[in-house]
mmCIF file of C-alpha atoms and ligand atoms in Angstrom:
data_model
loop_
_atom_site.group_PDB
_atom_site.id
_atom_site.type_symbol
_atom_site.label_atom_id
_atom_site.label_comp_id
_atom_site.label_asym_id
_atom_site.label_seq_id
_atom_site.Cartn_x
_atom_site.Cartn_y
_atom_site.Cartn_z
ATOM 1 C CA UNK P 75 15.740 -40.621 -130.842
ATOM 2 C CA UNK P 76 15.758 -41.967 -127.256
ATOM 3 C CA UNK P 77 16.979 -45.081 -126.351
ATOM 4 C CA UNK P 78 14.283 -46.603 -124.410
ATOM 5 C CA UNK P 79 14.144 -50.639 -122.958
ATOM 6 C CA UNK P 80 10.584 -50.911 -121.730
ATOM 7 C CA UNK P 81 10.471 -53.075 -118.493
ATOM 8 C CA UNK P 82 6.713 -54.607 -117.664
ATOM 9 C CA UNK P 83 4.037 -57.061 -116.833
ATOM 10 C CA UNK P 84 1.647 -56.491 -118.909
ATOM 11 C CA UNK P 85 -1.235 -55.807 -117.556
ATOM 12 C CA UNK P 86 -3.906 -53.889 -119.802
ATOM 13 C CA UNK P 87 -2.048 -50.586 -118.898
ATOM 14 C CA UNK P 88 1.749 -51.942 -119.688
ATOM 15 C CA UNK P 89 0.026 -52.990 -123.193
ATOM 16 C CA UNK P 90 -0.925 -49.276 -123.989
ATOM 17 C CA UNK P 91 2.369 -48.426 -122.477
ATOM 18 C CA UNK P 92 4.105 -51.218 -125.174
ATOM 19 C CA UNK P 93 1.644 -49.359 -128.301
ATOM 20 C CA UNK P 94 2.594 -45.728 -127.291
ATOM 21 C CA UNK P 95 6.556 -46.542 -126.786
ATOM 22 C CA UNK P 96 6.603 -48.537 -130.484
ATOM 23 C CA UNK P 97 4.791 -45.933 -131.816
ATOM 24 C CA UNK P 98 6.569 -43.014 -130.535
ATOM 25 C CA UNK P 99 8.740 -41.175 -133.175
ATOM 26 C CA UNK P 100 10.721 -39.638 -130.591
ATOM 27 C CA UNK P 101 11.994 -42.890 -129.118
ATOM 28 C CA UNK P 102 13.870 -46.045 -130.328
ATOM 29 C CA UNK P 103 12.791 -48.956 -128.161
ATOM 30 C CA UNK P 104 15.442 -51.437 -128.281
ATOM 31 C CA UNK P 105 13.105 -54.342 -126.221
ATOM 32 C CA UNK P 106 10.504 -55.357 -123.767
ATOM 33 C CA UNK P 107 11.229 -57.039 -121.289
ATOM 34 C CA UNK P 108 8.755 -58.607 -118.893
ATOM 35 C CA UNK P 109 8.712 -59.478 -115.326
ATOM 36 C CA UNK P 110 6.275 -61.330 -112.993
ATOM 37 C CA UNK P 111 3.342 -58.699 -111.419
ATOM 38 C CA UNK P 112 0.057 -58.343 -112.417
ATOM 39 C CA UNK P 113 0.665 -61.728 -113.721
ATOM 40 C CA UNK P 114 3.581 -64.543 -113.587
ATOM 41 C CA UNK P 115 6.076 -64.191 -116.282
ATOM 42 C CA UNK P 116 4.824 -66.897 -118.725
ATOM 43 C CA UNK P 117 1.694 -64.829 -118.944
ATOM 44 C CA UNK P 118 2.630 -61.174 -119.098
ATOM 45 C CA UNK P 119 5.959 -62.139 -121.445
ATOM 46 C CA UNK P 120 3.351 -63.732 -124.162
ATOM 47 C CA UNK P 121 1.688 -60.855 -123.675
ATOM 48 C CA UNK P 122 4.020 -58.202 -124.560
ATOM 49 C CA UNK P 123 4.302 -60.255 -127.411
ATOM 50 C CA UNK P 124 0.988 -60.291 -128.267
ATOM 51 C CA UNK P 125 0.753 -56.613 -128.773
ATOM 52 C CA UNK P 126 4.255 -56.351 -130.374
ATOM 53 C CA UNK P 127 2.730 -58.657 -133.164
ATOM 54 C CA UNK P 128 -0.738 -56.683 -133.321
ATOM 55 C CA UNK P 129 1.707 -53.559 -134.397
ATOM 56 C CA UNK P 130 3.328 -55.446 -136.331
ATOM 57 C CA UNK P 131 6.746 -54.693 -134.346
ATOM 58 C CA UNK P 132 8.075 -58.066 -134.107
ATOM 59 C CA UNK P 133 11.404 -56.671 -134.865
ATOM 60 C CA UNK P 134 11.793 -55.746 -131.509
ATOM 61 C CA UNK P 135 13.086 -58.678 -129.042
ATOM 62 C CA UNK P 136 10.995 -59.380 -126.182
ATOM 63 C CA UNK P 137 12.654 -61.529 -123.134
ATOM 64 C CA UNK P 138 11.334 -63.097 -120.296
ATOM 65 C CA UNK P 139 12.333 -61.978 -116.807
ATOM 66 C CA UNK P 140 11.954 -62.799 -113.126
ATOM 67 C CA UNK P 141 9.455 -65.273 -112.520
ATOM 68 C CA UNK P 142 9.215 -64.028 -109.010
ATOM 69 C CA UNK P 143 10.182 -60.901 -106.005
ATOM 70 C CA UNK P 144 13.590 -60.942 -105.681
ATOM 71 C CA UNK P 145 13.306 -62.374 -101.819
ATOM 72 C CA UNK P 146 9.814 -63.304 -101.418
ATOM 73 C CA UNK P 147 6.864 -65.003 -103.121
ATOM 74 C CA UNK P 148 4.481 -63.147 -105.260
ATOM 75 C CA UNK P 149 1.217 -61.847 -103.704
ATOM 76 C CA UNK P 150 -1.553 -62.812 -105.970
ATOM 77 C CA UNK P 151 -2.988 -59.491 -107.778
ATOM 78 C CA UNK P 152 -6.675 -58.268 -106.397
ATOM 79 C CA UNK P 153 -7.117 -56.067 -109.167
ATOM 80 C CA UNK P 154 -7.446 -57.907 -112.322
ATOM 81 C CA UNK P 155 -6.690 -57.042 -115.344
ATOM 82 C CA UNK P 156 -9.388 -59.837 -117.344
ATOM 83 C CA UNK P 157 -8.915 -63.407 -117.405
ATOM 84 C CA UNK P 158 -6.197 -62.618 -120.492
ATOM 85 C CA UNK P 159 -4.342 -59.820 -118.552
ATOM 86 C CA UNK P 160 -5.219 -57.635 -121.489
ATOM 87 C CA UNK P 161 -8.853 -56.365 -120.461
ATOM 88 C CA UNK P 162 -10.123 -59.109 -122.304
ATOM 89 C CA UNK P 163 -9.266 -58.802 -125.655
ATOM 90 C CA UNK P 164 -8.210 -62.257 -126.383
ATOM 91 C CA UNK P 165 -5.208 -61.191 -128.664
ATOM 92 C CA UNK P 166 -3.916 -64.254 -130.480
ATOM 93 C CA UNK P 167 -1.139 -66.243 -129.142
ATOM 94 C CA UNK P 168 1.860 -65.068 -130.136
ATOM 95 C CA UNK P 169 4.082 -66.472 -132.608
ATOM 96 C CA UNK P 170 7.484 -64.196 -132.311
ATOM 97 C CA UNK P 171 9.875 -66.167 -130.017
ATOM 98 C CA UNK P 172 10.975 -64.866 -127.153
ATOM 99 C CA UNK P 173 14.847 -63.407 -126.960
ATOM 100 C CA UNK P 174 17.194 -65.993 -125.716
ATOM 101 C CA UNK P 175 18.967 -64.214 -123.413
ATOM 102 C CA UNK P 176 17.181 -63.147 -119.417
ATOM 103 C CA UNK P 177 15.248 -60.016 -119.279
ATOM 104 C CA UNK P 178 18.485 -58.964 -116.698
ATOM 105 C CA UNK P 179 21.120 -60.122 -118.779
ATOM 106 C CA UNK P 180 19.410 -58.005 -121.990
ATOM 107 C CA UNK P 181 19.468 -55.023 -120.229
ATOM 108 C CA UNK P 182 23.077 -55.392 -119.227
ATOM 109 C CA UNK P 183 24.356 -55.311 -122.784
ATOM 110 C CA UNK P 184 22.024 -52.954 -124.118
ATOM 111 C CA UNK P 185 23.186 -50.700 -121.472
ATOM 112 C CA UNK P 186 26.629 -51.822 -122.289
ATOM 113 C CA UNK P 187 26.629 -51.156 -126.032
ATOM 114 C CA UNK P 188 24.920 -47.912 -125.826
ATOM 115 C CA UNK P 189 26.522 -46.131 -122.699
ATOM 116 C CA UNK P 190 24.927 -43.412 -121.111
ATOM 117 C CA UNK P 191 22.271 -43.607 -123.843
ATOM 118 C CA UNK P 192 19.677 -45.892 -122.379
ATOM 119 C CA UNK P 193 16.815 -45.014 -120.518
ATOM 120 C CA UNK P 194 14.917 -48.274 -118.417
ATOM 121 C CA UNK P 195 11.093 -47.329 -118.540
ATOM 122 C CA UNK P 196 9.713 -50.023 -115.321
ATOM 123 C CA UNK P 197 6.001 -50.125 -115.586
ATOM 124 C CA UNK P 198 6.101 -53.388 -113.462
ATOM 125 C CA UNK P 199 8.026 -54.365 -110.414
ATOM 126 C CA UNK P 200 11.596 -53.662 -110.388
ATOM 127 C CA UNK P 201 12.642 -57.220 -110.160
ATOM 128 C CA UNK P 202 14.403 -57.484 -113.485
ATOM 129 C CA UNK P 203 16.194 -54.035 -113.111
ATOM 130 C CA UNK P 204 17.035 -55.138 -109.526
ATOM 131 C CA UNK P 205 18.797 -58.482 -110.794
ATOM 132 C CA UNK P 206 20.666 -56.522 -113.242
ATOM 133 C CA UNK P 207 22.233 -54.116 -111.182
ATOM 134 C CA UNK P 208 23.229 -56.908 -108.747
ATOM 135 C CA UNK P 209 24.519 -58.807 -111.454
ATOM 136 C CA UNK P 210 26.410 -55.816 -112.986
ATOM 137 C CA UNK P 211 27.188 -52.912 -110.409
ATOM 138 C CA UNK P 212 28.736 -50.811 -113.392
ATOM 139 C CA UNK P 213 24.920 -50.988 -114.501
ATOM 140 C CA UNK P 214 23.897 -48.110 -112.600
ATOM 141 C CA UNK P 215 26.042 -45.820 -114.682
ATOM 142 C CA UNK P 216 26.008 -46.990 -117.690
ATOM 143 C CA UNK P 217 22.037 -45.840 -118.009
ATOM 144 C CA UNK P 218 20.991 -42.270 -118.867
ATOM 145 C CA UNK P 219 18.079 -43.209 -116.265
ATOM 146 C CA UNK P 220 15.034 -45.151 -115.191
ATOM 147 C CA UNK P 221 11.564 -43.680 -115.564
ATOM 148 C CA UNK P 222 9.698 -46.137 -113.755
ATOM 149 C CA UNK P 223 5.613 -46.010 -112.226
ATOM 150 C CA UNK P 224 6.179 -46.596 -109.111
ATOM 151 C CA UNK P 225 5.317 -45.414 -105.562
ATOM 152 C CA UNK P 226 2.903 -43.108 -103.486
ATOM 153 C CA UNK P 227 4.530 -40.308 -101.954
ATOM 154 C CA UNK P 228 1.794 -38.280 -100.323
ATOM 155 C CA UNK P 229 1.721 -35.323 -102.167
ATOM 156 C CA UNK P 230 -1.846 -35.435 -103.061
ATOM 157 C CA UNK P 231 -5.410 -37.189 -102.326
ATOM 158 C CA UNK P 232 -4.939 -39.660 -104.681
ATOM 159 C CA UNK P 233 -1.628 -40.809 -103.529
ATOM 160 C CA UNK P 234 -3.197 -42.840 -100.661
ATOM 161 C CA UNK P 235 -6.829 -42.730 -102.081
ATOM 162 C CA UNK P 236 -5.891 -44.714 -105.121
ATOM 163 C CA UNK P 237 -3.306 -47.209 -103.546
ATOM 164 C CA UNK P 238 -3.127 -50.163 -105.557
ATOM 165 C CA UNK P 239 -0.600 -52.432 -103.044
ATOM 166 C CA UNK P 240 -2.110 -54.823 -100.375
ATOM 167 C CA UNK P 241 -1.300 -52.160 -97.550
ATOM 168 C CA UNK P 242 -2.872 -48.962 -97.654
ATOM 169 C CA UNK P 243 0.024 -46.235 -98.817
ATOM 170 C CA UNK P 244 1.677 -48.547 -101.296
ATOM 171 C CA UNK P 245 1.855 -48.942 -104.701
ATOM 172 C CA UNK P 246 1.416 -51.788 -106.546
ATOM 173 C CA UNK P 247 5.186 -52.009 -108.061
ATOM 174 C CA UNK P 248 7.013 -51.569 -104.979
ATOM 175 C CA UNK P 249 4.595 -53.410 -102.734
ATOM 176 C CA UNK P 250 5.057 -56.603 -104.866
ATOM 177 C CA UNK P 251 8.823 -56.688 -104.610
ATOM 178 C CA UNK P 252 9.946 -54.485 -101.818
ATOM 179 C CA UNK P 253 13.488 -55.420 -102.190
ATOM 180 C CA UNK P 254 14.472 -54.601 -105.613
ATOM 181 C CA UNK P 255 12.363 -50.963 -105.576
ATOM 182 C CA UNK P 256 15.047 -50.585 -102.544
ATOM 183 C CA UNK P 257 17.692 -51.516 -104.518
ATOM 184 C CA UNK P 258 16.971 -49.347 -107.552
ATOM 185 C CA UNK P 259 16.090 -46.321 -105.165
ATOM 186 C CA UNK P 260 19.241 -46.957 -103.276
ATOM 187 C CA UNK P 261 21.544 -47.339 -106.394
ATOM 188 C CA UNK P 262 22.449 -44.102 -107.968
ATOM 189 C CA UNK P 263 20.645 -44.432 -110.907
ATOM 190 C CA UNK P 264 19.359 -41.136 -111.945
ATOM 191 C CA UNK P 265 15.976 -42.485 -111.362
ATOM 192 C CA UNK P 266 12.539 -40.470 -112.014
ATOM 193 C CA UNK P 267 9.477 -42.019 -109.686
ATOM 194 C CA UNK P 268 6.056 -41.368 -111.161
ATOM 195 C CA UNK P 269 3.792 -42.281 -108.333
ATOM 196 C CA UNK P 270 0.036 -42.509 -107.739
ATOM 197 C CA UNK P 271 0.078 -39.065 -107.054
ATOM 198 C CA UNK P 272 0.281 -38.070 -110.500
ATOM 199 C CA UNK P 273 0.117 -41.818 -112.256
ATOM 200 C CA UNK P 274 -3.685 -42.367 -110.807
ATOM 201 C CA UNK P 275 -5.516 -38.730 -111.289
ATOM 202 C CA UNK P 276 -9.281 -38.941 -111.337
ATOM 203 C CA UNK P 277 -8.089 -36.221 -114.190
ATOM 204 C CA UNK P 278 -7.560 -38.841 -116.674
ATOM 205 C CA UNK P 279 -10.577 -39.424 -118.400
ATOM 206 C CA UNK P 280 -11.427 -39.545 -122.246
ATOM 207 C CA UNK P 281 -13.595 -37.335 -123.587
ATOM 208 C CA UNK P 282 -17.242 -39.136 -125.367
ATOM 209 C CA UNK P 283 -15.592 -38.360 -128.628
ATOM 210 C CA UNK P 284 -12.087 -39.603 -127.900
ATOM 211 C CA UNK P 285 -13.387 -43.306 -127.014
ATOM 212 C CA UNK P 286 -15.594 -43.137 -130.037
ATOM 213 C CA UNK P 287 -12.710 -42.379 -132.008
ATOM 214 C CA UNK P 288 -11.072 -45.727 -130.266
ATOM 215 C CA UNK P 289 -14.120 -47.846 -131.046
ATOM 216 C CA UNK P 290 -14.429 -46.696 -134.886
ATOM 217 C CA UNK P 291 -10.444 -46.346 -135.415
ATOM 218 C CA UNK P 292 -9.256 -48.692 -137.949
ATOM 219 C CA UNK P 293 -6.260 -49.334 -135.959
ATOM 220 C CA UNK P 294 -6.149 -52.603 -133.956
ATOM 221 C CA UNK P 295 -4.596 -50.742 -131.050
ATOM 222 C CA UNK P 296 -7.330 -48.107 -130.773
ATOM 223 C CA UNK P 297 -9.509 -50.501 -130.151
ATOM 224 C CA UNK P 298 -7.644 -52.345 -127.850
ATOM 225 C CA UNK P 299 -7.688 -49.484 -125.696
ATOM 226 C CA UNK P 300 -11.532 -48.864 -126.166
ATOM 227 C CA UNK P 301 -12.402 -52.678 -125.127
ATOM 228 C CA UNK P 302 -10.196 -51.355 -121.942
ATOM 229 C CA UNK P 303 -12.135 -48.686 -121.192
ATOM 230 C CA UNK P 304 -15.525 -50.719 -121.790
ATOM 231 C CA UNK P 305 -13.639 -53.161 -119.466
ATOM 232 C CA UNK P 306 -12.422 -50.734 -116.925
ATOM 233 C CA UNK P 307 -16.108 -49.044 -116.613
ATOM 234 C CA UNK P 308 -18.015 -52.952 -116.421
ATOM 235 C CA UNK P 309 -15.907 -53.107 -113.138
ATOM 236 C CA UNK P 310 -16.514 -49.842 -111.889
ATOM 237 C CA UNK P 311 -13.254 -48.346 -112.449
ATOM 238 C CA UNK P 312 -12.075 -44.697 -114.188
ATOM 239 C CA UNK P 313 -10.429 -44.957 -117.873
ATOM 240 C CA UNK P 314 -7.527 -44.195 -116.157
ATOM 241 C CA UNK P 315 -7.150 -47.600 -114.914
ATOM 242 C CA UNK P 316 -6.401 -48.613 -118.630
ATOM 243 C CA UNK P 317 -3.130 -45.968 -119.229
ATOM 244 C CA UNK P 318 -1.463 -45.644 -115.409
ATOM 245 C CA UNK P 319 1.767 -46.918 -117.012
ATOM 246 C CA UNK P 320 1.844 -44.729 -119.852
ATOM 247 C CA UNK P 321 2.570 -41.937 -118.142
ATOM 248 C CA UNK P 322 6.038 -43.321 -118.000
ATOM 249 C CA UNK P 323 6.324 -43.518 -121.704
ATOM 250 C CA UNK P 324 5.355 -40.176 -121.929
ATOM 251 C CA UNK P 325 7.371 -38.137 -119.765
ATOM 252 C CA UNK P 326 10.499 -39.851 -121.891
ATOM 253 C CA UNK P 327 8.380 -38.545 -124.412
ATOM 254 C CA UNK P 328 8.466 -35.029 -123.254
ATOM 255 C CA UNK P 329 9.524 -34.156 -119.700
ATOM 256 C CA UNK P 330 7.668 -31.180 -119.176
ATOM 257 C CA UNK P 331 4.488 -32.680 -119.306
ATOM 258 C CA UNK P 332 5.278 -33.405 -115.514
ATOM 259 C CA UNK P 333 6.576 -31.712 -112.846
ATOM 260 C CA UNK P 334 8.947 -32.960 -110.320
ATOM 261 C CA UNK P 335 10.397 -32.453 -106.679
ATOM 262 C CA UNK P 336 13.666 -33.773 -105.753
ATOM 263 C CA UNK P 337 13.955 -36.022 -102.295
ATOM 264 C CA UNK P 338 15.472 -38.818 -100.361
ATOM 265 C CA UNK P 339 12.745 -41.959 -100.601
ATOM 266 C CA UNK P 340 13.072 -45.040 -97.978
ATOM 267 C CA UNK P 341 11.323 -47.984 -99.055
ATOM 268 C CA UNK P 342 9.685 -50.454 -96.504
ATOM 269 C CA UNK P 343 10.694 -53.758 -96.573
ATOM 270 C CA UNK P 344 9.593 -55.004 -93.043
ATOM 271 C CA UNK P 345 6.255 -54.163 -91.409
ATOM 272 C CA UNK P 346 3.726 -56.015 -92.518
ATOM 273 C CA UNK P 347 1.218 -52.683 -91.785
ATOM 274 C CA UNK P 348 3.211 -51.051 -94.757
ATOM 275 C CA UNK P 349 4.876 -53.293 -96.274
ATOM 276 C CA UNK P 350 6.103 -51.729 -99.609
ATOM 277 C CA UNK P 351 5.767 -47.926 -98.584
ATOM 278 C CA UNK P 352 8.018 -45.171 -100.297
ATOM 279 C CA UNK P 353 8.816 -42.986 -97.375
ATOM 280 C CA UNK P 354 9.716 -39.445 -98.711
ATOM 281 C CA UNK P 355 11.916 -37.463 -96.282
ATOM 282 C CA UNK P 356 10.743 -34.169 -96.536
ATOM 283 C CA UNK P 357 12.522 -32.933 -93.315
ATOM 284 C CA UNK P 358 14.605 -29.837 -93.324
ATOM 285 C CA UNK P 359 16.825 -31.239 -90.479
ATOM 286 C CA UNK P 360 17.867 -35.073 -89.981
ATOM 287 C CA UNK P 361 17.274 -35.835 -93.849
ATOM 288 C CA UNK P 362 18.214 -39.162 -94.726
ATOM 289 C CA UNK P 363 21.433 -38.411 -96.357
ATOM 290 C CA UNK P 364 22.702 -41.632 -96.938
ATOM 291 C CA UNK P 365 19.728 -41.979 -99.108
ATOM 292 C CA UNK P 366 20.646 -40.481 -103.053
ATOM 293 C CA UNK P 367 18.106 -37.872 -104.247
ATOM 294 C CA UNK P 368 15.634 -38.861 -107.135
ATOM 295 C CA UNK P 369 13.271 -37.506 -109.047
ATOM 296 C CA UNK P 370 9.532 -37.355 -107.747
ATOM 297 C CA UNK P 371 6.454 -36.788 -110.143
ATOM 298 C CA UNK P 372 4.192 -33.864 -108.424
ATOM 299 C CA UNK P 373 2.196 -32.194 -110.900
ATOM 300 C CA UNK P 374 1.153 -33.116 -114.511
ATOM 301 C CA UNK P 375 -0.153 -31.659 -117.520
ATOM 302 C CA UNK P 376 -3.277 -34.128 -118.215
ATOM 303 C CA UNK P 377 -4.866 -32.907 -121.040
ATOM 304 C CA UNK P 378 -1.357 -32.468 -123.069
ATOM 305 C CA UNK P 379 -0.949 -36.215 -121.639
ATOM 306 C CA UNK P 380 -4.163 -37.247 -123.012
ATOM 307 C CA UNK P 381 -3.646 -35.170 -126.554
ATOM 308 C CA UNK P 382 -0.500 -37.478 -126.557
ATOM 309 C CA UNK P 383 -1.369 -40.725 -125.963
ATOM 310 C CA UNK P 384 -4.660 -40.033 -128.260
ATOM 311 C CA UNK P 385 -2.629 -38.946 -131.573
ATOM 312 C CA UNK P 386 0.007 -41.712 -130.962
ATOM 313 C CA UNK P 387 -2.712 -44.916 -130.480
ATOM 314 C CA UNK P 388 -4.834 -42.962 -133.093
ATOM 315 C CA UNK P 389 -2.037 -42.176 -135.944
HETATM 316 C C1 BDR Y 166 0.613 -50.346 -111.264
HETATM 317 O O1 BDR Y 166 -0.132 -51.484 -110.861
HETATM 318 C C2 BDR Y 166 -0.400 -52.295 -111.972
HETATM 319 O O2 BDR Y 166 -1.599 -52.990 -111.850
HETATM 320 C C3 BDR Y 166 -0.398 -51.359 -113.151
HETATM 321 O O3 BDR Y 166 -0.022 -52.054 -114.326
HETATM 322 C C4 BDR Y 166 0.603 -50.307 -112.781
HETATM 323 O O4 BDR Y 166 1.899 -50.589 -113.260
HETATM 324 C C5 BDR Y 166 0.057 -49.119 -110.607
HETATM 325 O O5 BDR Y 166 0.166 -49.225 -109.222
HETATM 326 CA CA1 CA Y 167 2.246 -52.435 -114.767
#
């Protein structure tokens, strides 16, 4: 099994990504940690919560993180995810407490006890992953990697089409805290960016039978996902609005289900025209060699993505 720490602010899509990654036989998640994004940190760490109780998984610790951007304040989010965070359904508080130690400080001794074993899925901004690896330079390799959604790298349409940052070729993730996407890009880490251009793909869509499937499922997180999608489509938005960040959780699943390109990514930290903006160097000359190579998602398989995350929220 994979060692897996699953860093987010959930966010109706970081839920699904929580359900898929406890459900997952292939992978051993050792926490959740949350971090302030599509909500502040007292909201999205009860929520993580929240859905680790409605699994019944409240064996696995959940800690609370940044409470803000490394160097700047939090921009508020324009695309809401319900007046819960959770697409509106109004999970009960939770009643788990929270671990004791910092979302930073957890995933310096997980990473510590099991070196070179953990993987750091970021579904949120990389605030807490960024405090950790200032806190602990060893950090960086110690991990067997971060798969995190994050970026837009202009390899497609939807890369720019479906920015979700306040300028218009970011991404949410990075746009929110600039600086510590920078520092994870710029640290080593064998690091794997799934951006918009395969995170976002008008592609994603469940078929009439899947969502019925959600709606009649016994299982509490089926229908969680199918009040998302009811949620998602009353606001005018594809279904897959409601499962961006699982694509995270399933390449650790199973890499091949996307396809990569290697390069050099800069991340904007200045202009305020794009603030937040992976820049991929795709020169043949000049490349940005002080800049480590990672991982870029390309390509994916959608409909062996979809099969996935069906059977796992269905099973
Ligand atoms: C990211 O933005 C957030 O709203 C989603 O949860 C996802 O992590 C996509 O840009
Ligand atoms: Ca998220």
């Amino acid at each position: 099994m994979k060692k897996i720490i699953l860093d987010c602010d959930p966010g109706m899509d970081d839920s699904m990504a929580i359900i898929m990654a406890a459900k997952a036989p292939q992978l051993e998640l050792l926490a959740v940690t949350a971090v302030s994004g599509n909500y502040p940190v007292e909201v999205t760490s009860a929520n993580a919560r929240k859905v680790l109780e409605l699994l019944g998984r409240q064996d696995i610790p959940a800690a609370r993180g940044m409470a803000r951007p490394m160097v700047r304040p939090a921009p508020p989010d324009p695309f809401t995810h319900g007046s819960d965070g959770q697409a509106e359904n109004f999970l009960p508080e939770p009643s788990m407490p929270l671990a004791e130690e910092h979302a930073s400080d957890l995933i310096i001794r997980l990473a510590r006890e099991n070196p070179g074993e953990v993987t750091v899925l970021c579904t949120g901004p990389m605030s807490n992953l960024a405090m950790a690896l200032v806190k602990e330079p060893a950090l960086a390799g110690q991990l067997a990697g971060v798969v995190a959604i994050s970026g837009a790298f202009g390899l497609n349409r939807y890369a720019f089409l479906n920015a979700t940052g306040d300028t218009p070729q970011s991404e949410w993730n990075v746009y929110v805290d600039p600086e510590a996407a920078k520092i994870v890009y710029e640290s080593g880490v064998p690091l794997v960016a799934l951006g918009l251009d395969v995170a976002t793909h008008f592609d994603v869509n469940f078929s009439p039978e899947d969502i019925a499937a959600f709606a009649e499922s016994p299982r509490p997180e089926a229908r969680f996902l199918s009040q998302a999608i009811r949620f998602a489509a009353g606001r005018g938005f594809e279904a897959y609005t409601t499962i961006i960040d699982c694509m995270a959780v399933a390449y650790a699943i199973d890499p091949t289900l996307v396809k990569t390109i290697q390069g050099r990514v800069g991340v904007e930290t200045q202009s305020p025209l794009t603030l937040g903006m992976t820049v991929l160097d795709r020169r043949h000359h000049f490349v940005w060699e002080h800049l480590p190579l990672i991982e870029i998602g390309a390509e994916a398989d959608y409909g062996r993505f979809l099969h996935l995350l069906r059977d796992l929220v269905l099973q």
